[in-house]
Short mmCIF file of C-alpha atoms and ligand atoms in Angstrom, two decimals:
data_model
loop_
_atom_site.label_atom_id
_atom_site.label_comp_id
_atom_site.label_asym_id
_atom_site.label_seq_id
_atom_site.Cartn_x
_atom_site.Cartn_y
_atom_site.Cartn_z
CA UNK A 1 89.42 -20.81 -39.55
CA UNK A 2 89.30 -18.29 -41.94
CA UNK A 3 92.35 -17.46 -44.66
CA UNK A 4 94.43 -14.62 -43.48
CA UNK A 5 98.13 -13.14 -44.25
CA UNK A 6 100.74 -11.91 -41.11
CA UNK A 7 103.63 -9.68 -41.89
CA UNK A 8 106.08 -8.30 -39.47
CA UNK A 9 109.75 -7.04 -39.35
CA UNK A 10 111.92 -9.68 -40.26
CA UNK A 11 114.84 -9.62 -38.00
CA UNK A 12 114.19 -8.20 -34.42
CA UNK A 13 117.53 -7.83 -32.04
CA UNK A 14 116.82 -7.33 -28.04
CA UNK A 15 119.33 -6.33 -25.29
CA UNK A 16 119.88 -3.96 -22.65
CA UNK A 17 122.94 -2.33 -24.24
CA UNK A 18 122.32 -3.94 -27.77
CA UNK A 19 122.37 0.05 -29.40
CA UNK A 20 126.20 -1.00 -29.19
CA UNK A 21 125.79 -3.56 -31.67
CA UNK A 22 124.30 -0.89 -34.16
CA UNK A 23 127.57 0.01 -36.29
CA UNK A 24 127.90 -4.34 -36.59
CA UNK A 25 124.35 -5.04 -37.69
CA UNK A 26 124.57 -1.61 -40.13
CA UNK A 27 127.91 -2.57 -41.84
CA UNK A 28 126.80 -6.20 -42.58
CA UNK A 29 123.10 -5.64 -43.28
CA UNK A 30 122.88 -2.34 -44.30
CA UNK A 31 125.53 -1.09 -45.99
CA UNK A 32 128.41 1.85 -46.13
CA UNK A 33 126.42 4.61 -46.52
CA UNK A 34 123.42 5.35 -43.57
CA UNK A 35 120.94 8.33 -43.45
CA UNK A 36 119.75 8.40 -40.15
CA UNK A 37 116.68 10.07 -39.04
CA UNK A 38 115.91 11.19 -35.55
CA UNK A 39 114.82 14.19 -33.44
CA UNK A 40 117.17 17.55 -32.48
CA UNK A 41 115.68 16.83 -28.41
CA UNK A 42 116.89 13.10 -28.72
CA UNK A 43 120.73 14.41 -29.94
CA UNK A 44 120.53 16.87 -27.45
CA UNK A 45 119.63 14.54 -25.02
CA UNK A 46 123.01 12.52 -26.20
CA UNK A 47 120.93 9.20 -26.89
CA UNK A 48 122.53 9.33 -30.28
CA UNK A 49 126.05 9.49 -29.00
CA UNK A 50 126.41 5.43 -28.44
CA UNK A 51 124.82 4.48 -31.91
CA UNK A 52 126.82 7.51 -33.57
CA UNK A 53 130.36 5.91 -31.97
CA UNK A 54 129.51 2.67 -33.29
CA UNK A 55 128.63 3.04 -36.68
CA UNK A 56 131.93 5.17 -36.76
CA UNK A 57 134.04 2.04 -35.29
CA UNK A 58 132.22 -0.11 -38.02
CA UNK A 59 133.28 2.20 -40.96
CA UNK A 60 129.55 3.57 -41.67
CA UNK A 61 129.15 7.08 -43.36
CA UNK A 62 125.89 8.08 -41.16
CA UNK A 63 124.20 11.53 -42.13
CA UNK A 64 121.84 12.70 -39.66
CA UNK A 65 118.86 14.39 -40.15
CA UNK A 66 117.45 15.59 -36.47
CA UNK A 67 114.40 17.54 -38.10
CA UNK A 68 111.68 15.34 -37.30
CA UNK A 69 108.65 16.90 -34.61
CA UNK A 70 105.55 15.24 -33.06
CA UNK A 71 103.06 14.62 -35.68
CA UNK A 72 105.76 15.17 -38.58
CA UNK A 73 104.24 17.47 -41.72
CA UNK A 74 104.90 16.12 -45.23
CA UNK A 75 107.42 19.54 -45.16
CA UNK A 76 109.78 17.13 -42.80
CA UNK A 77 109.24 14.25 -44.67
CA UNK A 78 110.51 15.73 -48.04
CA UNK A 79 113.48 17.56 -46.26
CA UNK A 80 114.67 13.97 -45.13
CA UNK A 81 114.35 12.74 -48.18
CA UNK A 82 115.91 14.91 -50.06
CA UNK A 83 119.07 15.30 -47.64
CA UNK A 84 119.21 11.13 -47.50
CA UNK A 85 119.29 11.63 -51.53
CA UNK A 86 121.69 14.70 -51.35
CA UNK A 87 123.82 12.27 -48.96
CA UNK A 88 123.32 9.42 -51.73
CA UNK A 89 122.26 6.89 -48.53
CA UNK A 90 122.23 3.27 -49.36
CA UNK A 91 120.16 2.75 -46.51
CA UNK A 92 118.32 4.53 -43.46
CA UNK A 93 118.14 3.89 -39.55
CA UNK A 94 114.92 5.48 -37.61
CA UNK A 95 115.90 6.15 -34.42
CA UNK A 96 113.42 7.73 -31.63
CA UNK A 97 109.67 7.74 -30.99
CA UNK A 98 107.15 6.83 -33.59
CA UNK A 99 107.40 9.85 -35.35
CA UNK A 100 111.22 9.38 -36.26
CA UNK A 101 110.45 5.60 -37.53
CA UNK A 102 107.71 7.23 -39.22
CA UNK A 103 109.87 9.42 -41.04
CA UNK A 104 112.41 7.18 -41.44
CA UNK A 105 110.02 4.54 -43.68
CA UNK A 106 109.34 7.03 -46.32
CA UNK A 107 112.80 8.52 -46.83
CA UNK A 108 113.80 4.93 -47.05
CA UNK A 109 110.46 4.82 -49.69
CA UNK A 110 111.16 8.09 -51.26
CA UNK A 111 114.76 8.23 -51.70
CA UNK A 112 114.78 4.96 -53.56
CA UNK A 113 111.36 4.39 -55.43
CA UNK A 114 111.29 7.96 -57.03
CA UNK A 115 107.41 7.93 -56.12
CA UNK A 116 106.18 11.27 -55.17
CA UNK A 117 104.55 11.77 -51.22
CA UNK A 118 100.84 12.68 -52.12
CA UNK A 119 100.56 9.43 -54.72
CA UNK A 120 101.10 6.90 -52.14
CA UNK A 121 98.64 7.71 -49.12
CA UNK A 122 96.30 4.85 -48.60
CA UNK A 123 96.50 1.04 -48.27
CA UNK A 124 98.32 -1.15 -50.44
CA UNK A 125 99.18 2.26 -52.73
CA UNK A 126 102.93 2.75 -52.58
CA UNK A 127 104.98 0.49 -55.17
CA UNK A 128 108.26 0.74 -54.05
CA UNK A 129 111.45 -0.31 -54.10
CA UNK A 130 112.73 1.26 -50.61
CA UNK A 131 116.41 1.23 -49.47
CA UNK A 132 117.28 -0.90 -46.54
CA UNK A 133 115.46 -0.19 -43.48
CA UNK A 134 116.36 -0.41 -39.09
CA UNK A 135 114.40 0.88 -36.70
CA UNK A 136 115.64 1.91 -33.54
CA UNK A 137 112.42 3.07 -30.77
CA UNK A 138 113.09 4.73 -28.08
CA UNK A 139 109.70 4.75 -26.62
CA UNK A 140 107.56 2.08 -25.43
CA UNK A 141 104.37 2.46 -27.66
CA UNK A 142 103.68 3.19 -31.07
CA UNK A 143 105.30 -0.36 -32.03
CA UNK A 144 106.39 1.49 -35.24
CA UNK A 145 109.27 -0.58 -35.82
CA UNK A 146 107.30 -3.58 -36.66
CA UNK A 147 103.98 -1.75 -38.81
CA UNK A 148 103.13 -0.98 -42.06
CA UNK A 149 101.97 2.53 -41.50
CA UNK A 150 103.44 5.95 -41.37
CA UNK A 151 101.10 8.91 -40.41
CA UNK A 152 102.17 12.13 -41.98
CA UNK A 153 100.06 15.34 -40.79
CA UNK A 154 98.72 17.02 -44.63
CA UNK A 155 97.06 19.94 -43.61
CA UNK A 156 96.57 21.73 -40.37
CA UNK A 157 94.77 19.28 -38.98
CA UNK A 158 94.55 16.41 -41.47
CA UNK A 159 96.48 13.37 -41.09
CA UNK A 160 97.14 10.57 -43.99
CA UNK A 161 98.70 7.42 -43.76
CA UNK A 162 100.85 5.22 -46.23
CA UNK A 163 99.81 1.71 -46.01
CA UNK A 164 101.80 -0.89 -46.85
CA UNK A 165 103.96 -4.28 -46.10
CA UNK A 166 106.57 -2.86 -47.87
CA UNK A 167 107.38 0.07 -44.90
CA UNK A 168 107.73 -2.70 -42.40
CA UNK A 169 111.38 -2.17 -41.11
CA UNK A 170 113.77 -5.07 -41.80
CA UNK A 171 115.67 -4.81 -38.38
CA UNK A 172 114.02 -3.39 -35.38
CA UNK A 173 116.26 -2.70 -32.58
CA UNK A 174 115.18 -3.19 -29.13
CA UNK A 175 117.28 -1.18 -26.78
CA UNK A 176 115.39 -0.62 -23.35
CA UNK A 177 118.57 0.94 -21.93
CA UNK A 178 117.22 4.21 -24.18
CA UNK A 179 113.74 4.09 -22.56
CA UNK A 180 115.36 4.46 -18.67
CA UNK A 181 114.81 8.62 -18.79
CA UNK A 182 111.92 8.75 -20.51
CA UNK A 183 109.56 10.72 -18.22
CA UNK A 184 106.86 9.92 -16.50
CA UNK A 185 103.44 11.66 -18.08
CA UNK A 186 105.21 10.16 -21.64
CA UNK A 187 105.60 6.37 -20.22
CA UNK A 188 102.52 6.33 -19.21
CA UNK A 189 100.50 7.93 -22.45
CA UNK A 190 102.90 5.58 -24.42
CA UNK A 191 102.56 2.73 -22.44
CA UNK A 192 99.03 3.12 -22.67
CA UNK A 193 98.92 3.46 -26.61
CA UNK A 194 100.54 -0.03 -26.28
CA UNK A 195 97.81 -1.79 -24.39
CA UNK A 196 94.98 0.06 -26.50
CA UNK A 197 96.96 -1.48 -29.68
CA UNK A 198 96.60 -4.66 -27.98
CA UNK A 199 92.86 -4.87 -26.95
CA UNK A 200 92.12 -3.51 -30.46
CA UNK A 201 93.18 -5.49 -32.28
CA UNK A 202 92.39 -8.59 -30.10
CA UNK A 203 88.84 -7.60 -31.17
CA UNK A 204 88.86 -5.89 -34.62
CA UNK A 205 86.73 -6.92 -36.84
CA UNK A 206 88.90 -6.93 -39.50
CA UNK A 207 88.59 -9.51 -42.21
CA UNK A 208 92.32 -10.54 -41.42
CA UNK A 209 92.20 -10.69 -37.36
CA UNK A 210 94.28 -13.75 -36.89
CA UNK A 211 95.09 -16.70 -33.92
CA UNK A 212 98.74 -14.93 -34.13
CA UNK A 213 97.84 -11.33 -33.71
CA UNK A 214 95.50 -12.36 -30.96
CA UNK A 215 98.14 -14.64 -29.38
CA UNK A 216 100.50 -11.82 -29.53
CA UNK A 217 97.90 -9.26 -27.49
CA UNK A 218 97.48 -11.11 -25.24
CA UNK A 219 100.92 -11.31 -24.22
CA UNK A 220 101.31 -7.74 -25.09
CA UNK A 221 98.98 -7.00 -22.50
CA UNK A 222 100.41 -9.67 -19.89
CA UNK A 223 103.71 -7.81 -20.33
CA UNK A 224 102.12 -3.81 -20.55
CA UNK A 225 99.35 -4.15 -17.81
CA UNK A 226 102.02 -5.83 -15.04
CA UNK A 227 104.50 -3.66 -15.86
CA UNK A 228 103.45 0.12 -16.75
CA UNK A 229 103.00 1.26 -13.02
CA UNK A 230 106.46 0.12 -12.14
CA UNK A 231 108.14 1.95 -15.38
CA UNK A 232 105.79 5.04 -14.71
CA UNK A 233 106.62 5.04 -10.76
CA UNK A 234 110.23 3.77 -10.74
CA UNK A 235 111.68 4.82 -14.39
CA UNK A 236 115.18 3.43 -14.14
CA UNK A 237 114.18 -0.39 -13.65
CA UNK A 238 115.50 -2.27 -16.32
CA UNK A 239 112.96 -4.95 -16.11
CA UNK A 240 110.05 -2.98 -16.18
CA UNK A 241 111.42 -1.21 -19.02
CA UNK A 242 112.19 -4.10 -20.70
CA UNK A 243 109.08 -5.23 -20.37
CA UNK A 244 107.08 -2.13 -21.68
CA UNK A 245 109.51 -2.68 -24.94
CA UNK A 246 108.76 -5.63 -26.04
CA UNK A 247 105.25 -5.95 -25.40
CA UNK A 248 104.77 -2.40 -27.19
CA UNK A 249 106.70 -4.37 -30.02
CA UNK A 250 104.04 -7.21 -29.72
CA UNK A 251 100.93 -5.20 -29.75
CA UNK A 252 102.48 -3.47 -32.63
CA UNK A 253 102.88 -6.97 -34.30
CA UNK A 254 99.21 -7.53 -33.49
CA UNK A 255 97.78 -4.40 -35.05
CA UNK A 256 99.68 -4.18 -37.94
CA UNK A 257 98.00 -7.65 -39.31
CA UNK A 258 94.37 -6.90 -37.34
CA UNK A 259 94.48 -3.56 -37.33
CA UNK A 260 92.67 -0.58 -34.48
CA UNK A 261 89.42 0.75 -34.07
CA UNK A 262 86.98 3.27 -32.42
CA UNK A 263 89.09 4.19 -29.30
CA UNK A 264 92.00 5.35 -32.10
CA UNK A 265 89.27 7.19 -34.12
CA UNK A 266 87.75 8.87 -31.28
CA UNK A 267 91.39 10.02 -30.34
CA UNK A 268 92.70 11.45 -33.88
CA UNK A 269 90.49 14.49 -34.01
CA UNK A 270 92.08 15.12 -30.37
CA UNK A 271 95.55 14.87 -31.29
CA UNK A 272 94.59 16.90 -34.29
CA UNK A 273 92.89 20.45 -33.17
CA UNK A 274 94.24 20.21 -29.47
CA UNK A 275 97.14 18.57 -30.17
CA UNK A 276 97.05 16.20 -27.18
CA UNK A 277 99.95 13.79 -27.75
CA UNK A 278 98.58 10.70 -28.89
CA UNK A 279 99.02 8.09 -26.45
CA UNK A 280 97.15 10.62 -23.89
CA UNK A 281 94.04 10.80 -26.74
CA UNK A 282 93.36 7.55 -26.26
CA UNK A 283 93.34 6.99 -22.60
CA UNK A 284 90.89 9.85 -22.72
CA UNK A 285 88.41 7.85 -24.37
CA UNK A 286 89.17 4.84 -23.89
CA UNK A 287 87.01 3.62 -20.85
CA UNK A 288 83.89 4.92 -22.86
CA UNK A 289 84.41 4.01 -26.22
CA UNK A 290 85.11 0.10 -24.00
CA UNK A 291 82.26 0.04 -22.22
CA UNK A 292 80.11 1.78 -25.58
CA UNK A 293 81.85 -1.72 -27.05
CA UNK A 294 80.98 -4.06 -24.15
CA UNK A 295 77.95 -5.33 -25.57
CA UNK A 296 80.09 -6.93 -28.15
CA UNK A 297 83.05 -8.33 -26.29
CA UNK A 298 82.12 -9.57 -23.33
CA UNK A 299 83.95 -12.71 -23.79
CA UNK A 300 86.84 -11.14 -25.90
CA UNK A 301 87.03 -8.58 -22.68
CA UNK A 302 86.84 -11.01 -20.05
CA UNK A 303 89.40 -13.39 -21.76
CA UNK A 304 92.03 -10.36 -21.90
CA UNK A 305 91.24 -9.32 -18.20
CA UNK A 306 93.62 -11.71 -16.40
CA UNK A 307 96.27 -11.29 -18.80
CA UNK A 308 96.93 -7.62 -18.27
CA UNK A 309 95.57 -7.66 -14.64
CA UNK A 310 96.56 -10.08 -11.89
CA UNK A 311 93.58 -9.12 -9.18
CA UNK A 312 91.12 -9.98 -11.94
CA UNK A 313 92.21 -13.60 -12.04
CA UNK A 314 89.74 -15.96 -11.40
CA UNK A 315 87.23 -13.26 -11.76
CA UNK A 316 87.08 -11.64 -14.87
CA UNK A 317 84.81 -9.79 -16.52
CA UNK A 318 84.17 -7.69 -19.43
CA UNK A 319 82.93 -4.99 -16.72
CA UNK A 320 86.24 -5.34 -14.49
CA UNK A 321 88.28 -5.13 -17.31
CA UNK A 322 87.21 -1.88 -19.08
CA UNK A 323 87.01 -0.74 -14.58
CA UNK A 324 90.50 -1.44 -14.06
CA UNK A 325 91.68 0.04 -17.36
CA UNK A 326 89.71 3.54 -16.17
CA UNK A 327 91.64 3.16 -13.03
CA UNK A 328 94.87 2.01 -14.41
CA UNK A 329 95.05 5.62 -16.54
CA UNK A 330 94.76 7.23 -13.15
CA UNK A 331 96.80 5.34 -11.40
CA UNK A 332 99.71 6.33 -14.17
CA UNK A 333 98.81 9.93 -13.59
CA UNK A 334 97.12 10.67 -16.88
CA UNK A 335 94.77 13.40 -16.74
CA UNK A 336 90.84 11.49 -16.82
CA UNK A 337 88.34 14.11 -18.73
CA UNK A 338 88.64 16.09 -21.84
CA UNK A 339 87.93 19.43 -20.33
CA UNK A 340 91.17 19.01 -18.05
CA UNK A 341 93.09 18.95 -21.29
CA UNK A 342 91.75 22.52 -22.29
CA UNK A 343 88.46 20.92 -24.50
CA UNK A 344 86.02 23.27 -24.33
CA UNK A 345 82.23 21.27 -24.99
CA UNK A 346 80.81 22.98 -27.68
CA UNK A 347 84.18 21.48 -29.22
CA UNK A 348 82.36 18.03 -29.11
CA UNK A 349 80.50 18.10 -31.77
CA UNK A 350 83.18 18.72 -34.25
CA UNK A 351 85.28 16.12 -33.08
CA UNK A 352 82.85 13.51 -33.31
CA UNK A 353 82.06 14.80 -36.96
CA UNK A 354 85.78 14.45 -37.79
CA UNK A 355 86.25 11.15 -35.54
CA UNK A 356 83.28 9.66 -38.01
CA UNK A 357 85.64 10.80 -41.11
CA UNK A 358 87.99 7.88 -39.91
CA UNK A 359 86.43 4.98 -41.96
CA UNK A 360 89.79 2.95 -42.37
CA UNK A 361 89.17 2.26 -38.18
CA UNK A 362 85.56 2.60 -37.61
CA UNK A 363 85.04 -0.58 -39.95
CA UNK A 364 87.15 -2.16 -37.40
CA UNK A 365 84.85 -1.96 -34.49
CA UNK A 366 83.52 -4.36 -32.71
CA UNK A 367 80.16 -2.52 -32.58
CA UNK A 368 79.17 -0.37 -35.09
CA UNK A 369 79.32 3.56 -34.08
CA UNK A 370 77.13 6.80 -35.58
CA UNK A 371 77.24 9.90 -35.15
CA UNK A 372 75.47 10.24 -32.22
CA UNK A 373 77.05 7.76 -30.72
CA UNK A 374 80.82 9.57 -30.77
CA UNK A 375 79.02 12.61 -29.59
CA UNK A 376 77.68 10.67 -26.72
CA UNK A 377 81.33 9.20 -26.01
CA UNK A 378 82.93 12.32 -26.25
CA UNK A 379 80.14 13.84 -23.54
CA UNK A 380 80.82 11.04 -21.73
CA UNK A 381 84.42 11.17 -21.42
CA UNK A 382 84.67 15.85 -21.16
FE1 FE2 B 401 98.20 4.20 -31.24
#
C-alpha cells in the first residue's frame, strides 16, 4: 500500500430543509460579520431568501455580493474581495454552483492573507491565512464544497487554478431542497460532471490515488448513475435529488485527494473558446476519451460498472460500462457530437493543441495521450 495524504471539508451538515439552520451554524462557527458570495440569477430566483432570514434571526451582519458569472474572471474575484474587505467580513459563505464556491474560497483567501491573485495560481502556492469558510451548493456537480481548487478564467480563454488544502471549505452545507428547480439540460451536464469526477479519479494515476477516494467513487457512482435519470426526468423528487447531492459531494471528496484526467482536459479547451458549460464538455468526450482509455482499465472499468449501473450486474465489462455511459448522456438529453454544439472541424486541431497544454491532468491518465491522439478523440467525438 503505498503512503498517501486525504483532506476534505471538515464538518459536512445534510438535510432537506437544513439551509434553515444556516444563521445557527454561522453565529456559532463563523462569526458576526458574513460576506456572502453568490449569483444575481440565484437572488432573483429567491433561493437566497431562506438563508438571508436566518442569518438575520441569528444576529449575523451578511453582505452580499451577487456578482459572480459562469467561469468567473479574476475582475469578479477582486471585486468580492475587496467589498468582503470594504464590509470588514470575519468570515464568508459560498452559496450557488461551483463558480460561487469558487469565488467564495479566494475572497475568504484574499481578504485575510493579504496575498495578491496572480502569486498564488498553482499547487501547493497560496500561504494563507483565510477567514472562516461554508459552502452552500446548489447544484449537484462540481463537488466544490469539499476541493482544494478554484478555477478563475485569466485571459479570454485561459483558465488557472489555485491549488491548495487550505481552500477546502470548513462547513459544506448540503441542502437538496435548493436543487428541486434546477432544470433539466443543467441536472443532467452537472450530474454528469459528478460521475466523470468519480470514474477519474477511481483510475488516476496520481501518486496519491487512495483505498478512500476509490471507496468514495464508487459510491459516488452507485448514488449518481441510479439516480440522474429520475432527477433529470422528474426534478422535484426529493430522493433523487438527494441522492445526486451527496454523491456529487463524494466524487468531489474522491478527486480532490486523486485528482481528474484526460476526459477533463479534452473538455477545458471546449468550455474555453465555445463556452460550452462544463459539465456538457465532458459528456462530449467522454465515451471516446473511455474507450481511448480502455486498454488500461479494463478491470478498474468493469469493477465500477455495477455500481453506477444495475443491468450491468453480473455482467460487467469495461466495454458495457464506457456503452452505457454513451447512452446514459443521451438518455439525459445531452446533445452527443461536437458539431451539434456549434464546433466547426477545422476547430479540432486547436483544441487538441490547447487540451495537450493541460499537463496538471494529462499526467493523471490512465494511458498516456499525444497529440494525435486528442485530435483523433476530438474527430471521434464532432
Ligand atoms: Fe468537473
Amino acid at each position: 500500500m503505498q503512503p498517501f495524504t486525504f483532506n476534505t471539508a471538515p464538518s459536512l451538515v445534510f438535510g432537506s430543509g437544513a439551509i434553515a439552520r444556516i444563521g445557527e451554524i454561522a453565529a456559532r462557527q463563523l462569526g458576526p460579520r458574513i460576506a456572502l458570495v453568490t449569483d444575481a440569477g440565484l437572488v432573483k430566483a429567491g433561493l437566497l431568501e431562506k438563508a438571508l432570514h436566518a442569518l438575520e434571526e441569528a444576529g449575523v451582519a451578511v453582505d452580499v455580493f451577487d456578482g459572480v458569472v459562469a467561469d468567473p474572471p479574476e475582475a469578479v474575484v477582486l471585486a468580492a474581495a475587496a467589498k468582503a474587505k470594504a464590509f470588514d467580513a470575519r468570515a464568508v459563505i459560498g452559496f450557488g454552483g461551483g463558480s460561487s464556491i469558487d469565488v467564495a474560497k479566494l475572497v475568504a483567501l484574499l481578504a485575510r492573507s493579504g496575498e495578491s491573485l496572480p502569486d498564488i495560481y498553482g499547487v501547493g502556492v497560496a500561504k494563507g491565512p483565510r477567514l472562516p469558510l461554508l459552502a452552500v451548493p446548489t447544484t449537484a456537480g462540481t463537488g466544490s464544497e469539499v476541493t482544494p481548487i478554484s478555477i478563475v478564467t485569466t485571459g479570454a480563454h485561459e483558465k488557472k487554478g489555485v491549488v491548495s488544502p487550505l481552500i477546502i471549505p470548513d462547513i459544506a452545507l448540503l441542502d437538496p431542497d435548493l436543487t428541486l428547480n434546477l432544470p433539466p439540460h443543467v441536472t443532467a451536464a452537472t450530474g454528469i460532471d459528478a460521475m466523470v469526477h468519480a470514474i477519474e479519479a477511481y483510475t488516476s494515476t496520481s501518486a496519491n490515488n487512495n483505498p478512500v477516494s476509490k471507496a468514495l467513487a464508487k459510491e459516488a457512482l452507485h448514488l449518481l448513475g441510479r439516480n440522474i435519470e429520475r432527477a433529470v426526468h422528474h426534478g422535484q423528487d426529493g430522493e433523487a435529488r438527494a441522492a445526486m447531492l451527496i454523491g456529487s459531494m463524494l466524487a468531489g471528496q474522491a478527486f480532490a485527494n486523486s485528482p481528474v484526467a484526460a476526459v477533463h482536459a479534452l473538455a477545458y479547451p471546449i468550455g474555453g473558446h465555445f463556452g460550452v458549460p462544463h459539465g456538457l464538455s465532458n459528456a462530449l468526450v467522454l465515451p471516446y476519451v473511455l474507450r481511448f482509455n480502455a486498454s488500461a482499465c479494463e478491470q478498474a472499468y468493469a469493477e465500477l460498472a455495477p455500481y453506477a449501473f444495475q443491468e450491468l450486474e453480473g455482467r460487467a465489462s469495461a466495454d458495457a460500462f464506457v456503452e452505457a455511459l454513451a447512452s446514459l448522456c443521451m438518455k439525459v438529453g445531452l446533445q452527443p457530437r461536437l458539431r451539434d454544439v456549434g464546433i466547426p472541424q477545422d476547430a479540432l486541431p486547436m483544441l487538441a493543441e490547447d487540451a495537450m497544454k493541460q499537463t496538471r491532468l494529462l499526467v493523471n491518465n490512465p494511458r498516456s495521450l499525444t497529440l494525435n491522439d486528442a485530435r483523433a478523440i476530438y474527430e471521434a467525438a464532432w
